[in-house]
Amino acid sequence: MNFGLHKVAMNGYSGAVRIMEMLVRIKGLEVHFRQSFVKDCKESWQHNFNIKWIPPSPESIALNVDGSSLGNPGPAGYGGVLRNTYGQWLKGFHGSVGVSEILQAEQIGILENLKIAWEDGYRSIECWSD
């Protein structure tokens, strides 16, 4: 990074030095958090979990959809996939919700993706979301 272009005097320090100090502190906190988080996870998650995709009934398709927001509220979006009973990918999709809460992002994702499935001619749809 070249901070030479953005120098501003702050309490006797140039802006470049001040920004570098803040970045180093933030990076240190990030490393500390990750180390603590991983340690806590290793100690508390000692069980194995079987996670698998459940196929829809033979006459249906599966709509797997998820929403996400960076903050609550925050910038949000959704995405998902349509699959047949054999797990074959039929179609993928995603969209932006703007600034939203997570539950609203999930709901809009379900609605918009049901519309996509309906427009593609699917009438028996099993929807999965968290």
mmCIF file of C-alpha atoms in Angstrom:
data_model
loop_
_atom_site.group_PDB
_atom_site.id
_atom_site.type_symbol
_atom_site.label_atom_id
_atom_site.label_comp_id
_atom_site.label_asym_id
_atom_site.label_seq_id
_atom_site.Cartn_x
_atom_site.Cartn_y
_atom_site.Cartn_z
ATOM 1 C CA MET A 1 0.000 0.000 0.000
ATOM 2 C CA ASN A 2 1.165 3.481 -0.741
ATOM 3 C CA PHE A 3 -0.038 5.891 1.916
ATOM 4 C CA GLY A 4 2.255 8.667 0.666
ATOM 5 C CA LEU A 5 -0.570 10.163 -1.391
ATOM 6 C CA HIS A 6 -2.877 10.545 1.598
ATOM 7 C CA LYS A 7 -0.832 12.275 4.282
ATOM 8 C CA VAL A 8 -2.750 14.311 6.853
ATOM 9 C CA ALA A 9 -1.293 15.753 10.052
ATOM 10 C CA MET A 10 -2.899 14.183 13.155
ATOM 11 C CA ASN A 11 -1.434 14.871 16.588
ATOM 12 C CA GLY A 12 2.062 15.142 15.195
ATOM 13 C CA TYR A 13 1.773 11.990 13.034
ATOM 14 C CA SER A 14 1.259 11.838 9.322
ATOM 15 C CA GLY A 15 -2.006 10.236 8.242
ATOM 16 C CA ALA A 16 -0.097 7.373 6.632
ATOM 17 C CA VAL A 17 1.567 6.392 9.924
ATOM 18 C CA ARG A 18 -1.698 6.750 11.841
ATOM 19 C CA ILE A 19 -3.595 4.583 9.334
ATOM 20 C CA MET A 20 -0.875 1.931 9.409
ATOM 21 C CA GLU A 21 -1.022 1.841 13.229
ATOM 22 C CA MET A 22 -4.793 1.380 13.126
ATOM 23 C CA LEU A 23 -4.523 -1.379 10.504
ATOM 24 C CA VAL A 24 -1.932 -3.229 12.573
ATOM 25 C CA ARG A 25 -4.179 -3.022 15.669
ATOM 26 C CA ILE A 26 -7.229 -4.200 13.712
ATOM 27 C CA LYS A 27 -5.260 -7.090 12.209
ATOM 28 C CA GLY A 28 -4.029 -8.051 15.684
ATOM 29 C CA LEU A 29 -7.589 -8.102 17.013
ATOM 30 C CA GLU A 30 -8.704 -10.176 14.029
ATOM 31 C CA VAL A 31 -5.953 -12.756 14.603
ATOM 32 C CA HIS A 32 -6.736 -12.892 18.350
ATOM 33 C CA PHE A 33 -10.461 -13.331 17.640
ATOM 34 C CA ARG A 34 -9.861 -16.098 15.103
ATOM 35 C CA GLN A 35 -7.517 -17.971 17.430
ATOM 36 C CA SER A 36 -9.998 -17.710 20.321
ATOM 37 C CA PHE A 37 -12.944 -18.672 18.119
ATOM 38 C CA VAL A 38 -11.209 -21.719 16.640
ATOM 39 C CA LYS A 39 -10.102 -22.863 20.097
ATOM 40 C CA ASP A 40 -13.644 -22.481 21.470
ATOM 41 C CA CYS A 41 -15.108 -24.329 18.487
ATOM 42 C CA LYS A 42 -12.652 -27.194 18.793
ATOM 43 C CA GLU A 43 -13.499 -27.575 22.475
ATOM 44 C CA SER A 44 -17.276 -27.289 22.148
ATOM 45 C CA TRP A 45 -17.904 -29.109 18.846
ATOM 46 C CA GLN A 46 -16.693 -32.599 19.592
ATOM 47 C CA HIS A 47 -19.637 -34.326 17.892
ATOM 48 C CA ASN A 48 -19.935 -35.486 14.312
ATOM 49 C CA PHE A 49 -22.978 -34.324 12.406
ATOM 50 C CA ASN A 50 -24.471 -36.037 9.379
ATOM 51 C CA ILE A 51 -25.580 -33.306 7.030
ATOM 52 C CA LYS A 52 -27.124 -34.257 3.728
ATOM 53 C CA TRP A 53 -29.423 -32.988 1.042
ATOM 54 C CA ILE A 54 -32.905 -34.485 1.123
ATOM 55 C CA PRO A 55 -34.327 -35.074 -2.359
ATOM 56 C CA PRO A 56 -37.885 -34.034 -3.175
ATOM 57 C CA SER A 57 -40.553 -36.581 -3.994
ATOM 58 C CA PRO A 58 -40.291 -37.934 -7.577
ATOM 59 C CA GLU A 59 -43.022 -35.641 -8.957
ATOM 60 C CA SER A 60 -41.507 -32.495 -7.387
ATOM 61 C CA ILE A 61 -38.441 -30.293 -7.632
ATOM 62 C CA ALA A 62 -36.466 -28.951 -4.690
ATOM 63 C CA LEU A 63 -35.964 -25.246 -4.178
ATOM 64 C CA ASN A 64 -33.056 -24.647 -1.792
ATOM 65 C CA VAL A 65 -32.800 -20.959 -0.926
ATOM 66 C CA ASP A 66 -30.901 -18.848 1.572
ATOM 67 C CA GLY A 67 -30.775 -15.176 2.442
ATOM 68 C CA SER A 68 -28.004 -13.191 4.048
ATOM 69 C CA SER A 69 -27.387 -9.710 5.390
ATOM 70 C CA LEU A 70 -24.177 -8.001 6.467
ATOM 71 C CA GLY A 71 -25.606 -6.550 9.653
ATOM 72 C CA ASN A 72 -29.157 -6.595 10.859
ATOM 73 C CA PRO A 73 -30.214 -4.501 9.025
ATOM 74 C CA GLY A 74 -27.502 -4.315 6.388
ATOM 75 C CA PRO A 75 -26.820 -4.939 2.718
ATOM 76 C CA ALA A 76 -28.730 -8.123 1.923
ATOM 77 C CA GLY A 77 -29.327 -10.673 -0.785
ATOM 78 C CA TYR A 78 -30.439 -14.194 -1.509
ATOM 79 C CA GLY A 79 -29.508 -17.137 -3.662
ATOM 80 C CA GLY A 80 -30.498 -20.676 -4.312
ATOM 81 C CA VAL A 81 -30.784 -23.631 -6.620
ATOM 82 C CA LEU A 82 -33.505 -25.767 -8.198
ATOM 83 C CA ARG A 83 -32.790 -29.514 -8.305
ATOM 84 C CA ASN A 84 -34.716 -32.578 -9.381
ATOM 85 C CA THR A 85 -35.273 -35.731 -7.346
ATOM 86 C CA TYR A 86 -31.868 -37.072 -8.472
ATOM 87 C CA GLY A 87 -30.075 -33.991 -7.199
ATOM 88 C CA GLN A 88 -29.331 -32.710 -10.694
ATOM 89 C CA TRP A 89 -28.920 -28.947 -10.874
ATOM 90 C CA LEU A 90 -31.715 -27.352 -12.915
ATOM 91 C CA LYS A 91 -31.191 -23.667 -12.301
ATOM 92 C CA GLY A 92 -29.351 -21.304 -9.961
ATOM 93 C CA PHE A 93 -30.350 -17.792 -8.981
ATOM 94 C CA HIS A 94 -29.419 -14.835 -6.813
ATOM 95 C CA GLY A 95 -30.562 -11.319 -6.144
ATOM 96 C CA SER A 96 -30.034 -8.212 -4.084
ATOM 97 C CA VAL A 97 -32.552 -6.998 -1.522
ATOM 98 C CA GLY A 98 -30.861 -3.681 -0.718
ATOM 99 C CA VAL A 99 -30.616 -2.828 2.989
ATOM 100 C CA SER A 100 -32.709 -5.319 4.942
ATOM 101 C CA GLU A 101 -32.924 -7.550 7.989
ATOM 102 C CA ILE A 102 -32.027 -11.221 7.595
ATOM 103 C CA LEU A 103 -35.591 -12.533 7.945
ATOM 104 C CA GLN A 104 -36.826 -10.200 5.226
ATOM 105 C CA ALA A 105 -33.964 -11.293 2.934
ATOM 106 C CA GLU A 106 -34.958 -14.939 3.485
ATOM 107 C CA GLN A 107 -38.632 -14.215 2.770
ATOM 108 C CA ILE A 108 -37.935 -12.192 -0.372
ATOM 109 C CA GLY A 109 -35.563 -14.926 -1.546
ATOM 110 C CA ILE A 110 -38.234 -17.583 -1.111
ATOM 111 C CA LEU A 111 -40.880 -15.486 -2.890
ATOM 112 C CA GLU A 112 -38.658 -14.485 -5.821
ATOM 113 C CA ASN A 113 -37.345 -18.008 -6.309
ATOM 114 C CA LEU A 114 -40.820 -19.542 -6.177
ATOM 115 C CA LYS A 115 -41.734 -17.102 -8.961
ATOM 116 C CA ILE A 116 -38.732 -18.313 -11.001
ATOM 117 C CA ALA A 117 -39.717 -21.955 -10.529
ATOM 118 C CA TRP A 118 -43.347 -21.194 -11.445
ATOM 119 C CA GLU A 119 -42.317 -19.240 -14.568
ATOM 120 C CA ASP A 120 -40.192 -22.218 -15.654
ATOM 121 C CA GLY A 121 -43.302 -24.415 -15.517
ATOM 122 C CA TYR A 122 -42.729 -26.229 -12.238
ATOM 123 C CA ARG A 123 -45.941 -26.732 -10.254
ATOM 124 C CA SER A 124 -44.866 -29.176 -7.543
ATOM 125 C CA ILE A 125 -42.137 -27.428 -5.554
ATOM 126 C CA GLU A 126 -40.629 -28.394 -2.220
ATOM 127 C CA CYS A 127 -38.960 -25.330 -0.690
ATOM 128 C CA TRP A 128 -36.104 -25.602 1.827
ATOM 129 C CA SER A 129 -34.669 -22.661 3.696
ATOM 130 C CA ASP A 130 -33.127 -22.040 7.082
#
